[in-house]
Tab-separated table of C-alpha atoms in Angstrom:
chain	number	residue	atom	x	y	z
A	13	GLU	CA	-121.516	-15.478	-26.010
A	14	PRO	CA	-120.335	-12.751	-28.419
A	15	GLU	CA	-122.635	-9.756	-28.730
A	16	VAL	CA	-123.345	-6.906	-31.085
A	17	THR	CA	-123.150	-3.729	-29.024
A	18	GLN	CA	-125.090	-0.582	-29.859
A	19	THR	CA	-124.675	2.840	-28.306
A	20	PRO	CA	-126.445	4.851	-27.114
A	21	SER	CA	-129.479	2.848	-26.047
A	22	HIS	CA	-131.665	5.943	-26.310
A	23	GLN	CA	-131.001	9.221	-28.083
A	24	VAL	CA	-133.185	12.296	-28.234
A	25	THR	CA	-132.427	14.847	-30.908
A	26	GLN	CA	-133.977	17.959	-32.357
A	27	MET	CA	-135.451	17.891	-35.823
A	28	GLY	CA	-132.847	18.906	-38.401
A	29	GLN	CA	-129.890	17.759	-36.309
A	30	GLU	CA	-127.406	15.116	-37.382
A	31	VAL	CA	-127.194	11.902	-35.396
A	32	ILE	CA	-124.702	9.054	-35.475
A	33	LEU	CA	-125.731	5.664	-34.191
A	34	ARG	CA	-122.877	3.390	-33.271
A	35	CYS	CA	-122.490	-0.342	-33.413
A	36	VAL	CA	-119.659	-2.718	-32.582
A	37	PRO	CA	-120.276	-5.958	-34.500
A	38	ILE	CA	-118.907	-9.321	-33.441
A	39	SER	CA	-115.189	-9.266	-34.158
A	40	ASN	CA	-114.910	-11.986	-36.810
A	41	HIS	CA	-118.088	-11.023	-38.631
A	42	LEU	CA	-117.817	-9.626	-42.141
A	43	TYR	CA	-121.379	-8.679	-43.060
A	44	PHE	CA	-123.177	-5.777	-41.419
A	45	TYR	CA	-126.719	-4.485	-41.491
A	46	TRP	CA	-128.985	-1.743	-40.223
A	47	TYR	CA	-132.723	-2.152	-39.700
A	48	ARG	CA	-135.317	0.098	-38.176
A	49	GLN	CA	-138.593	-0.533	-36.381
A	50	ILE	CA	-141.112	2.234	-35.953
A	51	LEU	CA	-142.923	1.624	-32.677
A	52	GLY	CA	-145.428	-1.206	-32.963
A	53	GLN	CA	-144.638	-1.884	-36.601
A	54	LYS	CA	-142.566	-4.390	-38.481
A	55	VAL	CA	-138.822	-4.399	-38.779
A	56	GLU	CA	-137.605	-2.810	-42.030
A	57	PHE	CA	-134.309	-3.329	-43.836
A	58	LEU	CA	-132.193	-0.231	-44.361
A	59	VAL	CA	-128.803	-1.315	-45.667
A	60	SER	CA	-126.315	-4.158	-45.918
A	61	PHE	CA	-122.555	-3.604	-45.955
A	62	TYR	CA	-119.654	-5.843	-46.908
A	63	ASN	CA	-116.041	-5.271	-47.806
A	64	ASN	CA	-116.328	-1.574	-47.047
A	65	GLU	CA	-119.160	-0.910	-49.388
A	66	ILE	CA	-122.926	-1.019	-49.474
A	67	SER	CA	-124.263	-4.307	-50.862
A	68	GLU	CA	-127.891	-3.284	-50.943
A	69	LYS	CA	-130.026	-0.448	-49.643
A	70	SER	CA	-133.749	0.061	-49.355
A	71	GLU	CA	-135.890	2.953	-50.552
A	72	ILE	CA	-135.879	4.261	-46.995
A	73	PHE	CA	-132.092	4.678	-47.142
A	74	ASP	CA	-132.056	7.945	-49.046
A	75	ASP	CA	-129.385	10.642	-49.274
A	76	GLN	CA	-129.968	11.594	-45.638
A	77	PHE	CA	-128.522	8.266	-44.517
A	78	SER	CA	-124.963	7.006	-44.705
A	79	VAL	CA	-122.979	4.152	-43.195
A	80	GLU	CA	-119.338	3.815	-42.399
A	81	ARG	CA	-116.896	1.404	-40.870
A	82	PRO	CA	-114.263	3.931	-39.891
A	83	ASP	CA	-111.784	1.869	-37.903
A	84	GLY	CA	-112.369	-1.832	-38.524
A	85	SER	CA	-114.434	-2.314	-35.387
A	86	ASN	CA	-117.232	0.268	-35.342
A	87	PHE	CA	-120.083	0.367	-37.828
A	88	THR	CA	-122.022	3.623	-37.828
A	89	LEU	CA	-125.282	4.891	-39.242
A	90	LYS	CA	-125.505	8.641	-39.785
A	91	ILE	CA	-128.709	10.545	-40.377
A	92	ARG	CA	-127.780	13.962	-41.697
A	93	SER	CA	-130.878	16.015	-40.969
A	94	THR	CA	-133.351	14.160	-38.809
A	95	LYS	CA	-137.094	14.329	-39.370
A	96	LEU	CA	-139.887	13.483	-36.941
A	97	GLU	CA	-140.607	10.320	-38.922
A	98	ASP	CA	-137.071	9.061	-38.286
A	99	SER	CA	-138.155	8.325	-34.712
A	100	ALA	CA	-137.770	4.559	-34.405
A	101	MET	CA	-135.732	1.750	-32.939
A	102	TYR	CA	-132.591	1.174	-35.004
A	103	PHE	CA	-131.011	-2.262	-34.956
A	104	CYS	CA	-127.522	-3.145	-36.073
A	105	ALA	CA	-126.749	-6.759	-36.987
A	106	SER	CA	-123.765	-8.742	-38.170
A	107	SER	CA	-123.062	-12.157	-39.594
A	108	GLU	CA	-119.954	-14.219	-40.152
A	109	ARG	CA	-121.008	-15.655	-43.479
A	110	GLU	CA	-123.193	-14.548	-46.324
A	111	GLY	CA	-126.480	-16.178	-46.966
A	112	GLY	CA	-129.056	-17.666	-44.730
A	113	TYR	CA	-127.255	-18.418	-41.515
A	114	GLY	CA	-129.067	-15.735	-39.601
A	115	TYR	CA	-127.640	-12.706	-37.923
A	116	THR	CA	-126.835	-11.568	-34.456
A	117	PHE	CA	-128.759	-8.399	-33.692
A	118	GLY	CA	-127.747	-5.692	-31.273
A	119	SER	CA	-130.150	-4.533	-28.596
A	120	GLY	CA	-131.066	-1.431	-30.558
A	121	THR	CA	-130.939	2.342	-30.230
A	122	ARG	CA	-134.208	4.129	-29.641
A	123	LEU	CA	-134.068	7.414	-31.568
A	124	THR	CA	-136.580	10.087	-30.653
A	125	VAL	CA	-136.742	13.183	-32.857
A	126	VAL	CA	-138.509	16.155	-31.256
B	7	ALA	CA	-141.100	-8.548	-54.832
B	8	GLN	CA	-141.046	-10.849	-51.860
B	9	THR	CA	-143.597	-10.364	-49.112
B	10	VAL	CA	-144.167	-11.964	-45.725
B	11	THR	CA	-147.583	-12.042	-44.080
B	12	GLN	CA	-148.462	-12.871	-40.499
B	13	SER	CA	-152.218	-12.840	-40.222
B	14	GLN	CA	-152.476	-13.151	-36.429
B	15	PRO	CA	-151.674	-9.825	-34.739
B	16	GLU	CA	-152.159	-11.275	-31.239
B	17	MET	CA	-152.408	-14.713	-29.693
B	18	SER	CA	-152.502	-16.124	-26.217
B	19	VAL	CA	-151.853	-19.552	-24.771
B	20	GLN	CA	-151.927	-21.132	-21.340
B	21	GLU	CA	-148.632	-22.091	-19.796
B	22	ALA	CA	-147.557	-25.647	-20.745
B	23	GLU	CA	-149.861	-25.759	-23.757
B	24	THR	CA	-148.953	-25.697	-27.450
B	25	VAL	CA	-149.478	-22.783	-29.805
B	26	THR	CA	-148.924	-22.341	-33.539
B	27	LEU	CA	-148.097	-19.030	-35.179
B	28	SER	CA	-148.836	-18.675	-38.890
B	29	CYS	CA	-146.722	-17.158	-41.636
B	30	THR	CA	-147.096	-17.102	-45.394
B	31	TYR	CA	-144.745	-15.606	-47.916
B	32	ASP	CA	-144.559	-14.894	-51.586
B	33	THR	CA	-141.531	-15.350	-53.802
B	34	SER	CA	-140.595	-16.543	-57.244
B	35	GLU	CA	-137.260	-17.903	-56.028
B	36	SER	CA	-136.736	-21.613	-55.538
B	37	ASN	CA	-133.938	-21.375	-52.997
B	38	TYR	CA	-134.237	-19.156	-49.939
B	39	TYR	CA	-134.195	-19.132	-46.159
B	40	LEU	CA	-136.904	-18.594	-43.591
B	41	PHE	CA	-136.562	-17.528	-39.998
B	42	TRP	CA	-138.517	-16.909	-36.850
B	43	TYR	CA	-137.259	-14.166	-34.577
B	44	LYS	CA	-138.464	-13.435	-31.047
B	45	GLN	CA	-138.629	-9.888	-29.673
B	46	PRO	CA	-139.321	-9.825	-25.923
B	47	PRO	CA	-140.219	-6.590	-24.105
B	48	SER	CA	-136.506	-5.751	-23.974
B	49	ARG	CA	-136.804	-5.227	-27.789
B	50	GLN	CA	-133.780	-7.469	-28.484
B	51	MET	CA	-134.200	-9.538	-31.678
B	52	ILE	CA	-133.397	-13.187	-30.980
B	53	LEU	CA	-133.164	-15.896	-33.618
B	54	VAL	CA	-135.478	-18.765	-32.727
B	55	ILE	CA	-135.201	-21.088	-35.711
B	56	ARG	CA	-134.181	-21.154	-39.366
B	57	GLN	CA	-135.191	-23.268	-42.340
B	58	GLU	CA	-133.458	-23.752	-45.672
B	59	ALA	CA	-135.979	-24.040	-48.486
B	60	TYR	CA	-134.153	-26.857	-50.242
B	61	LYS	CA	-134.411	-29.025	-47.124
B	62	GLN	CA	-137.690	-30.848	-46.860
B	63	GLN	CA	-137.182	-31.770	-43.224
B	64	ASN	CA	-138.780	-29.349	-40.812
B	65	ALA	CA	-136.362	-27.574	-38.482
B	66	THR	CA	-136.580	-28.171	-34.737
B	67	GLU	CA	-134.935	-26.377	-31.818
B	68	ASN	CA	-135.953	-27.837	-28.479
B	69	ARG	CA	-139.569	-26.747	-27.874
B	70	PHE	CA	-139.740	-24.840	-31.151
B	71	SER	CA	-140.498	-26.483	-34.471
B	72	VAL	CA	-141.712	-25.362	-37.858
B	73	ASN	CA	-144.143	-26.713	-40.397
B	74	PHE	CA	-142.649	-25.732	-43.734
B	75	GLN	CA	-144.952	-26.222	-46.698
B	76	LYS	CA	-142.980	-25.028	-49.731
B	77	ALA	CA	-145.738	-25.467	-52.315
B	78	ALA	CA	-148.186	-23.554	-50.147
B	79	LYS	CA	-145.504	-20.975	-49.199
B	80	SER	CA	-146.351	-21.455	-45.570
B	81	PHE	CA	-143.959	-21.452	-42.598
B	82	SER	CA	-145.675	-21.828	-39.234
B	83	LEU	CA	-143.990	-21.935	-35.832
B	84	LYS	CA	-145.105	-24.372	-33.162
B	85	ILE	CA	-144.175	-23.719	-29.556
B	86	SER	CA	-144.668	-26.731	-27.298
B	87	ASP	CA	-144.904	-26.643	-23.516
B	88	SER	CA	-145.242	-22.842	-23.566
B	89	GLN	CA	-143.417	-20.977	-20.819
B	90	LEU	CA	-143.991	-17.511	-19.385
B	91	GLY	CA	-140.656	-16.459	-20.887
B	92	ASP	CA	-142.035	-17.153	-24.358
B	93	THR	CA	-144.190	-14.031	-24.055
B	94	ALA	CA	-142.918	-11.810	-26.863
B	95	MET	CA	-143.518	-10.517	-30.358
B	96	TYR	CA	-142.619	-13.140	-32.968
B	97	PHE	CA	-141.517	-12.180	-36.454
B	98	CYS	CA	-141.361	-14.417	-39.477
B	99	ALA	CA	-138.661	-13.396	-41.948
B	100	PHE	CA	-137.545	-14.295	-45.477
B	101	MET	CA	-134.100	-14.125	-47.030
B	102	GLY	CA	-133.664	-14.689	-50.766
B	103	SER	CA	-130.751	-16.352	-52.433
B	104	SER	CA	-128.940	-13.120	-53.296
B	105	ASN	CA	-125.841	-12.641	-51.202
B	106	THR	CA	-126.764	-9.271	-49.725
B	107	GLY	CA	-128.355	-10.966	-46.735
B	108	LYS	CA	-131.424	-8.744	-46.672
B	109	LEU	CA	-134.206	-9.971	-44.402
B	110	ILE	CA	-137.855	-9.218	-45.139
B	111	PHE	CA	-140.014	-9.338	-42.037
B	112	GLY	CA	-143.682	-9.966	-41.468
B	113	GLN	CA	-145.796	-7.679	-39.327
B	114	GLY	CA	-145.308	-9.761	-36.215
B	115	THR	CA	-147.537	-11.717	-33.844
B	116	THR	CA	-147.719	-10.764	-30.181
B	117	LEU	CA	-147.860	-13.901	-28.082
B	118	GLN	CA	-148.907	-13.830	-24.451
B	119	VAL	CA	-148.381	-16.898	-22.307
B	120	LYS	CA	-150.798	-16.923	-19.376
B	121	PRO	CA	-150.078	-18.631	-16.063
């Protein structure tokens, strides 16, 4: 069964450093998403992306965050200057169609900011 | 703004028994989608079941079924014949009719299936 692949599975970074979280969506999917889950809390929407542009972003997705699909296969989330409160599990997801068909989520990247 | 509420932080059930997880939501939209996602200890998010609001028939996937009450804005998940592998966090989620595909999640319910 096709999978959404996220790398790395765990990343530790120093506060103030830039991090890039990588995702390879399912190949025929057109809609891409990032979510985050602070440990023990609910999953929160960050951003949706379609046709090489952001469709919607949440209040969490401020100027420190950016997304890119640089080469038609990878979908990346960059955090420019990490803060302690950015420590969370970050999930990438993709879907073939718009609307309520549900996504396929990746297995997540655990980001720890020290 | 849409909200999703899961009022049961933790539940437990004996293996082979039936358990129901509750979810309520708030929206002014008439057409939307509802989902249940399972998050086992591996932290992977797995789609369990989906419901389209304009369909009155409750969705069913094997041992998983929902009780969708549109007027009451309630969307509960019933797990029949519970198995040890059902132990996980379960999230209820809402998607509106806009085409951005944004999911709004509830706080989650931790379900433990006991042998």
